[in-house]
JSON list of C-alpha atoms in Angstrom, two decimals:
[
{"chain": "O", "resi": 1004, "resn": "MET", "atom": "CA", "xyz": [96.28, -190.29, -23.21]},
{"chain": "O", "resi": 1005, "resn": "SER", "atom": "CA", "xyz": [96.26, -186.16, -23.98]},
{"chain": "O", "resi": 1006, "resn": "TRP", "atom": "CA", "xyz": [93.65, -185.18, -26.59]},
{"chain": "O", "resi": 1007, "resn": "PHE", "atom": "CA", "xyz": [96.18, -184.24, -28.88]},
{"chain": "O", "resi": 1008, "resn": "SER", "atom": "CA", "xyz": [96.41, -187.99, -29.39]},
{"chain": "O", "resi": 1009, "resn": "ILE", "atom": "CA", "xyz": [97.22, -189.26, -33.26]},
{"chain": "O", "resi": 1010, "resn": "LEU", "atom": "CA", "xyz": [96.70, -192.70, -32.38]},
{"chain": "O", "resi": 1011, "resn": "PRO", "atom": "CA", "xyz": [93.30, -194.36, -31.81]},
{"chain": "O", "resi": 1012, "resn": "PRO", "atom": "CA", "xyz": [93.07, -195.29, -27.94]},
{"chain": "O", "resi": 1013, "resn": "SER", "atom": "CA", "xyz": [93.49, -198.65, -28.72]},
{"chain": "O", "resi": 1014, "resn": "ILE", "atom": "CA", "xyz": [97.07, -198.60, -29.53]},
{"chain": "O", "resi": 1015, "resn": "SER", "atom": "CA", "xyz": [97.83, -195.31, -27.73]},
{"chain": "O", "resi": 1016, "resn": "PHE", "atom": "CA", "xyz": [100.55, -197.53, -25.76]},
{"chain": "O", "resi": 1017, "resn": "ILE", "atom": "CA", "xyz": [102.91, -197.25, -29.25]},
{"chain": "O", "resi": 1018, "resn": "GLU", "atom": "CA", "xyz": [102.58, -193.26, -28.67]},
{"chain": "O", "resi": 1019, "resn": "THR", "atom": "CA", "xyz": [103.57, -193.03, -24.74]},
{"chain": "O", "resi": 1020, "resn": "TRP", "atom": "CA", "xyz": [106.47, -195.66, -25.00]},
{"chain": "O", "resi": 1021, "resn": "ALA", "atom": "CA", "xyz": [108.20, -193.93, -27.93]},
{"chain": "O", "resi": 1022, "resn": "ILE", "atom": "CA", "xyz": [107.65, -190.47, -26.01]},
{"chain": "O", "resi": 1023, "resn": "ARG", "atom": "CA", "xyz": [109.23, -192.24, -22.87]},
{"chain": "O", "resi": 1024, "resn": "ILE", "atom": "CA", "xyz": [112.23, -193.82, -25.28]},
{"chain": "O", "resi": 1025, "resn": "PHE", "atom": "CA", "xyz": [113.12, -190.23, -26.89]},
{"chain": "O", "resi": 1026, "resn": "LEU", "atom": "CA", "xyz": [113.18, -188.58, -23.13]},
{"chain": "O", "resi": 1027, "resn": "MET", "atom": "CA", "xyz": [115.27, -191.26, -22.23]},
{"chain": "O", "resi": 1028, "resn": "LEU", "atom": "CA", "xyz": [117.63, -190.94, -25.06]},
{"chain": "O", "resi": 1029, "resn": "GLY", "atom": "CA", "xyz": [117.55, -187.13, -24.54]},
{"chain": "O", "resi": 1030, "resn": "ILE", "atom": "CA", "xyz": [118.74, -187.89, -20.70]},
{"chain": "O", "resi": 1031, "resn": "LEU", "atom": "CA", "xyz": [121.82, -189.70, -21.92]},
{"chain": "O", "resi": 1032, "resn": "ALA", "atom": "CA", "xyz": [122.83, -187.51, -24.24]},
{"chain": "O", "resi": 1033, "resn": "ILE", "atom": "CA", "xyz": [122.40, -184.36, -22.42]},
{"chain": "O", "resi": 1034, "resn": "GLY", "atom": "CA", "xyz": [122.80, -185.87, -19.07]},
{"chain": "O", "resi": 1035, "resn": "PRO", "atom": "CA", "xyz": [126.95, -186.88, -18.73]},
{"chain": "O", "resi": 1036, "resn": "TRP", "atom": "CA", "xyz": [127.64, -183.09, -20.69]},
{"chain": "O", "resi": 1037, "resn": "PHE", "atom": "CA", "xyz": [125.16, -181.65, -17.62]},
{"chain": "O", "resi": 1038, "resn": "LEU", "atom": "CA", "xyz": [126.84, -183.08, -14.82]},
{"chain": "O", "resi": 1039, "resn": "LEU", "atom": "CA", "xyz": [130.73, -182.14, -16.20]},
{"chain": "O", "resi": 1040, "resn": "ILE", "atom": "CA", "xyz": [129.50, -178.22, -16.01]},
{"chain": "O", "resi": 1041, "resn": "ILE", "atom": "CA", "xyz": [127.66, -178.80, -12.75]},
{"chain": "O", "resi": 1042, "resn": "TYR", "atom": "CA", "xyz": [130.99, -180.29, -11.23]},
{"chain": "O", "resi": 1043, "resn": "ASP", "atom": "CA", "xyz": [133.47, -178.04, -12.74]},
{"chain": "O", "resi": 1044, "resn": "MET", "atom": "CA", "xyz": [131.38, -175.04, -11.09]},
{"chain": "O", "resi": 1045, "resn": "ILE", "atom": "CA", "xyz": [131.40, -176.57, -8.15]},
{"chain": "O", "resi": 1046, "resn": "LEU", "atom": "CA", "xyz": [135.05, -177.37, -8.12]},
{"chain": "O", "resi": 1047, "resn": "TYR", "atom": "CA", "xyz": [136.00, -173.62, -9.19]},
{"chain": "O", "resi": 1048, "resn": "VAL", "atom": "CA", "xyz": [133.61, -172.33, -6.46]},
{"chain": "O", "resi": 1049, "resn": "PHE", "atom": "CA", "xyz": [135.22, -174.49, -4.08]},
{"chain": "O", "resi": 1050, "resn": "ARG", "atom": "CA", "xyz": [138.51, -173.96, -4.94]},
{"chain": "O", "resi": 1051, "resn": "THR", "atom": "CA", "xyz": [137.85, -169.79, -4.74]},
{"chain": "O", "resi": 1052, "resn": "ALA", "atom": "CA", "xyz": [135.94, -170.18, -1.69]},
{"chain": "O", "resi": 1053, "resn": "THR", "atom": "CA", "xyz": [139.40, -172.05, 0.05]},
{"chain": "O", "resi": 1054, "resn": "TYR", "atom": "CA", "xyz": [141.61, -170.13, -1.33]},
{"chain": "O", "resi": 1055, "resn": "GLU", "atom": "CA", "xyz": [141.61, -167.63, 1.18]},
{"chain": "O", "resi": 1056, "resn": "LEU", "atom": "CA", "xyz": [141.11, -170.37, 4.55]},
{"chain": "O", "resi": 1057, "resn": "PRO", "atom": "CA", "xyz": [144.58, -169.92, 6.93]},
{"chain": "O", "resi": 1058, "resn": "TYR", "atom": "CA", "xyz": [147.27, -172.66, 6.80]},
{"chain": "O", "resi": 1059, "resn": "ILE", "atom": "CA", "xyz": [145.34, -174.72, 4.16]},
{"chain": "O", "resi": 1060, "resn": "GLY", "atom": "CA", "xyz": [144.47, -172.61, 1.68]},
{"chain": "O", "resi": 1061, "resn": "GLY", "atom": "CA", "xyz": [145.97, -171.11, -1.78]},
{"chain": "O", "resi": 1062, "resn": "ARG", "atom": "CA", "xyz": [147.04, -167.65, -0.18]},
{"chain": "O", "resi": 1063, "resn": "ALA", "atom": "CA", "xyz": [148.77, -169.35, 2.80]},
{"chain": "O", "resi": 1064, "resn": "ARG", "atom": "CA", "xyz": [151.16, -171.16, 0.27]},
{"chain": "O", "resi": 1065, "resn": "ASN", "atom": "CA", "xyz": [151.67, -168.84, -2.01]},
{"chain": "O", "resi": 1066, "resn": "ARG", "atom": "CA", "xyz": [149.69, -169.76, -4.83]},
{"chain": "O", "resi": 1067, "resn": "PRO", "atom": "CA", "xyz": [147.58, -167.97, -7.46]},
{"chain": "O", "resi": 1068, "resn": "ARG", "atom": "CA", "xyz": [144.32, -167.19, -7.51]},
{"chain": "O", "resi": 1069, "resn": "PRO", "atom": "CA", "xyz": [142.18, -169.70, -8.73]},
{"chain": "O", "resi": 1070, "resn": "ARG", "atom": "CA", "xyz": [141.10, -168.32, -12.55]},
{"chain": "O", "resi": 1071, "resn": "ALA", "atom": "CA", "xyz": [138.20, -169.70, -15.10]},
{"chain": "O", "resi": 1072, "resn": "PRO", "atom": "CA", "xyz": [140.11, -171.52, -17.78]},
{"chain": "O", "resi": 1073, "resn": "SER", "atom": "CA", "xyz": [140.65, -169.38, -20.99]},
{"chain": "O", "resi": 1074, "resn": "LEU", "atom": "CA", "xyz": [140.50, -170.58, -24.97]},
{"chain": "O", "resi": 1075, "resn": "SER", "atom": "CA", "xyz": [143.06, -167.43, -26.06]},
{"chain": "O", "resi": 1076, "resn": "GLU", "atom": "CA", "xyz": [145.16, -167.85, -22.94]},
{"chain": "O", "resi": 1077, "resn": "ARG", "atom": "CA", "xyz": [147.96, -170.74, -21.77]},
{"chain": "O", "resi": 1078, "resn": "PRO", "atom": "CA", "xyz": [148.16, -171.83, -18.24]},
{"chain": "O", "resi": 1079, "resn": "SER", "atom": "CA", "xyz": [151.73, -170.60, -18.93]},
{"chain": "O", "resi": 1080, "resn": "GLY", "atom": "CA", "xyz": [150.51, -166.69, -19.96]},
{"chain": "O", "resi": 1081, "resn": "LYS", "atom": "CA", "xyz": [151.58, -167.11, -23.83]},
{"chain": "O", "resi": 1082, "resn": "PRO", "atom": "CA", "xyz": [149.01, -167.07, -26.36]},
{"chain": "O", "resi": 1083, "resn": "ARG", "atom": "CA", "xyz": [147.48, -169.38, -28.21]},
{"chain": "O", "resi": 1084, "resn": "SER", "atom": "CA", "xyz": [147.80, -169.69, -31.86]},
{"chain": "O", "resi": 1085, "resn": "PHE", "atom": "CA", "xyz": [144.98, -170.51, -33.94]},
{"chain": "O", "resi": 1086, "resn": "SER", "atom": "CA", "xyz": [144.65, -172.09, -37.04]},
{"chain": "O", "resi": 1087, "resn": "LEU", "atom": "CA", "xyz": [143.09, -174.29, -39.67]},
{"chain": "O", "resi": 1088, "resn": "THR", "atom": "CA", "xyz": [146.05, -176.29, -40.84]},
{"chain": "O", "resi": 1089, "resn": "SER", "atom": "CA", "xyz": [147.53, -179.10, -38.22]},
{"chain": "O", "resi": 1090, "resn": "PRO", "atom": "CA", "xyz": [151.37, -178.07, -37.53]},
{"chain": "O", "resi": 1091, "resn": "GLY", "atom": "CA", "xyz": [152.21, -181.76, -38.84]},
{"chain": "O", "resi": 1092, "resn": "VAL", "atom": "CA", "xyz": [151.15, -181.26, -42.18]},
{"chain": "O", "resi": 1093, "resn": "PRO", "atom": "CA", "xyz": [153.59, -180.24, -44.91]},
{"chain": "O", "resi": 1094, "resn": "VAL", "atom": "CA", "xyz": [152.54, -177.38, -46.96]},
{"chain": "O", "resi": 1095, "resn": "GLU", "atom": "CA", "xyz": [153.83, -176.98, -50.51]},
{"chain": "O", "resi": 1096, "resn": "PRO", "atom": "CA", "xyz": [154.58, -172.79, -51.49]},
{"chain": "O", "resi": 1097, "resn": "VAL", "atom": "CA", "xyz": [152.24, -172.09, -53.82]},
{"chain": "O", "resi": 1098, "resn": "GLU", "atom": "CA", "xyz": [154.59, -170.93, -56.53]},
{"chain": "O", "resi": 1099, "resn": "LYS", "atom": "CA", "xyz": [155.73, -174.44, -56.51]},
{"chain": "O", "resi": 1100, "resn": "THR", "atom": "CA", "xyz": [152.37, -175.81, -57.22]},
{"chain": "O", "resi": 1101, "resn": "VAL", "atom": "CA", "xyz": [151.66, -172.68, -59.61]},
{"chain": "O", "resi": 1102, "resn": "GLY", "atom": "CA", "xyz": [154.78, -173.36, -61.41]},
{"chain": "O", "resi": 1103, "resn": "GLY", "atom": "CA", "xyz": [153.39, -176.99, -61.65]},
{"chain": "O", "resi": 1104, "resn": "LEU", "atom": "CA", "xyz": [150.23, -176.34, -63.57]},
{"chain": "O", "resi": 1105, "resn": "ARG", "atom": "CA", "xyz": [151.89, -173.64, -65.56]},
{"chain": "O", "resi": 1106, "resn": "ASN", "atom": "CA", "xyz": [154.45, -176.71, -66.42]},
{"chain": "O", "resi": 1107, "resn": "ARG", "atom": "CA", "xyz": [151.47, -178.97, -67.40]},
{"chain": "O", "resi": 1108, "resn": "MET", "atom": "CA", "xyz": [149.50, -176.88, -69.54]},
{"chain": "O", "resi": 1109, "resn": "GLU", "atom": "CA", "xyz": [152.72, -175.51, -72.12]},
{"chain": "O", "resi": 1110, "resn": "ARG", "atom": "CA", "xyz": [154.19, -179.34, -72.18]},
{"chain": "O", "resi": 1111, "resn": "PRO", "atom": "CA", "xyz": [153.79, -180.41, -76.02]},
{"chain": "O", "resi": 1112, "resn": "GLY", "atom": "CA", "xyz": [150.80, -183.04, -77.19]},
{"chain": "O", "resi": 1113, "resn": "HIS", "atom": "CA", "xyz": [147.97, -180.40, -75.21]},
{"chain": "O", "resi": 1114, "resn": "ASN", "atom": "CA", "xyz": [146.29, -177.83, -77.46]},
{"chain": "O", "resi": 1115, "resn": "ARG", "atom": "CA", "xyz": [144.70, -175.06, -75.16]},
{"chain": "O", "resi": 1116, "resn": "GLY", "atom": "CA", "xyz": [142.58, -173.37, -77.40]},
{"chain": "O", "resi": 1117, "resn": "SER", "atom": "CA", "xyz": [141.63, -176.14, -79.72]},
{"chain": "O", "resi": 1118, "resn": "SER", "atom": "CA", "xyz": [138.84, -178.40, -79.54]},
{"chain": "O", "resi": 1119, "resn": "ASN", "atom": "CA", "xyz": [138.49, -181.99, -81.42]},
{"chain": "O", "resi": 1120, "resn": "VAL", "atom": "CA", "xyz": [134.53, -181.89, -80.47]},
{"chain": "O", "resi": 1121, "resn": "THR", "atom": "CA", "xyz": [132.40, -182.44, -83.35]}
]
């Protein structure tokens, strides 16, 4: 084991196996994302390189030059609208909400300024 082991030499195998387990968990978590990024880069380079080939390339078939994807623009060219609310959730107007709160505060039986705490 290394010089900086925290366990005695007789049970240092626990530390070795803990290191191996955490390395495997790290590879399992990061590996698929890393492979997807590498695949995307290779696909982009391949599409860009084959664009210029005669008869089978994109230019020969009148297709646009391949571009990297954009988060702010759709493939049709229209800008994306970013919003924190989802379009399927109805949102009440502020006036309705404030009016309901005012009506609740002005109801009889609700003493606004006094407290019955003794």
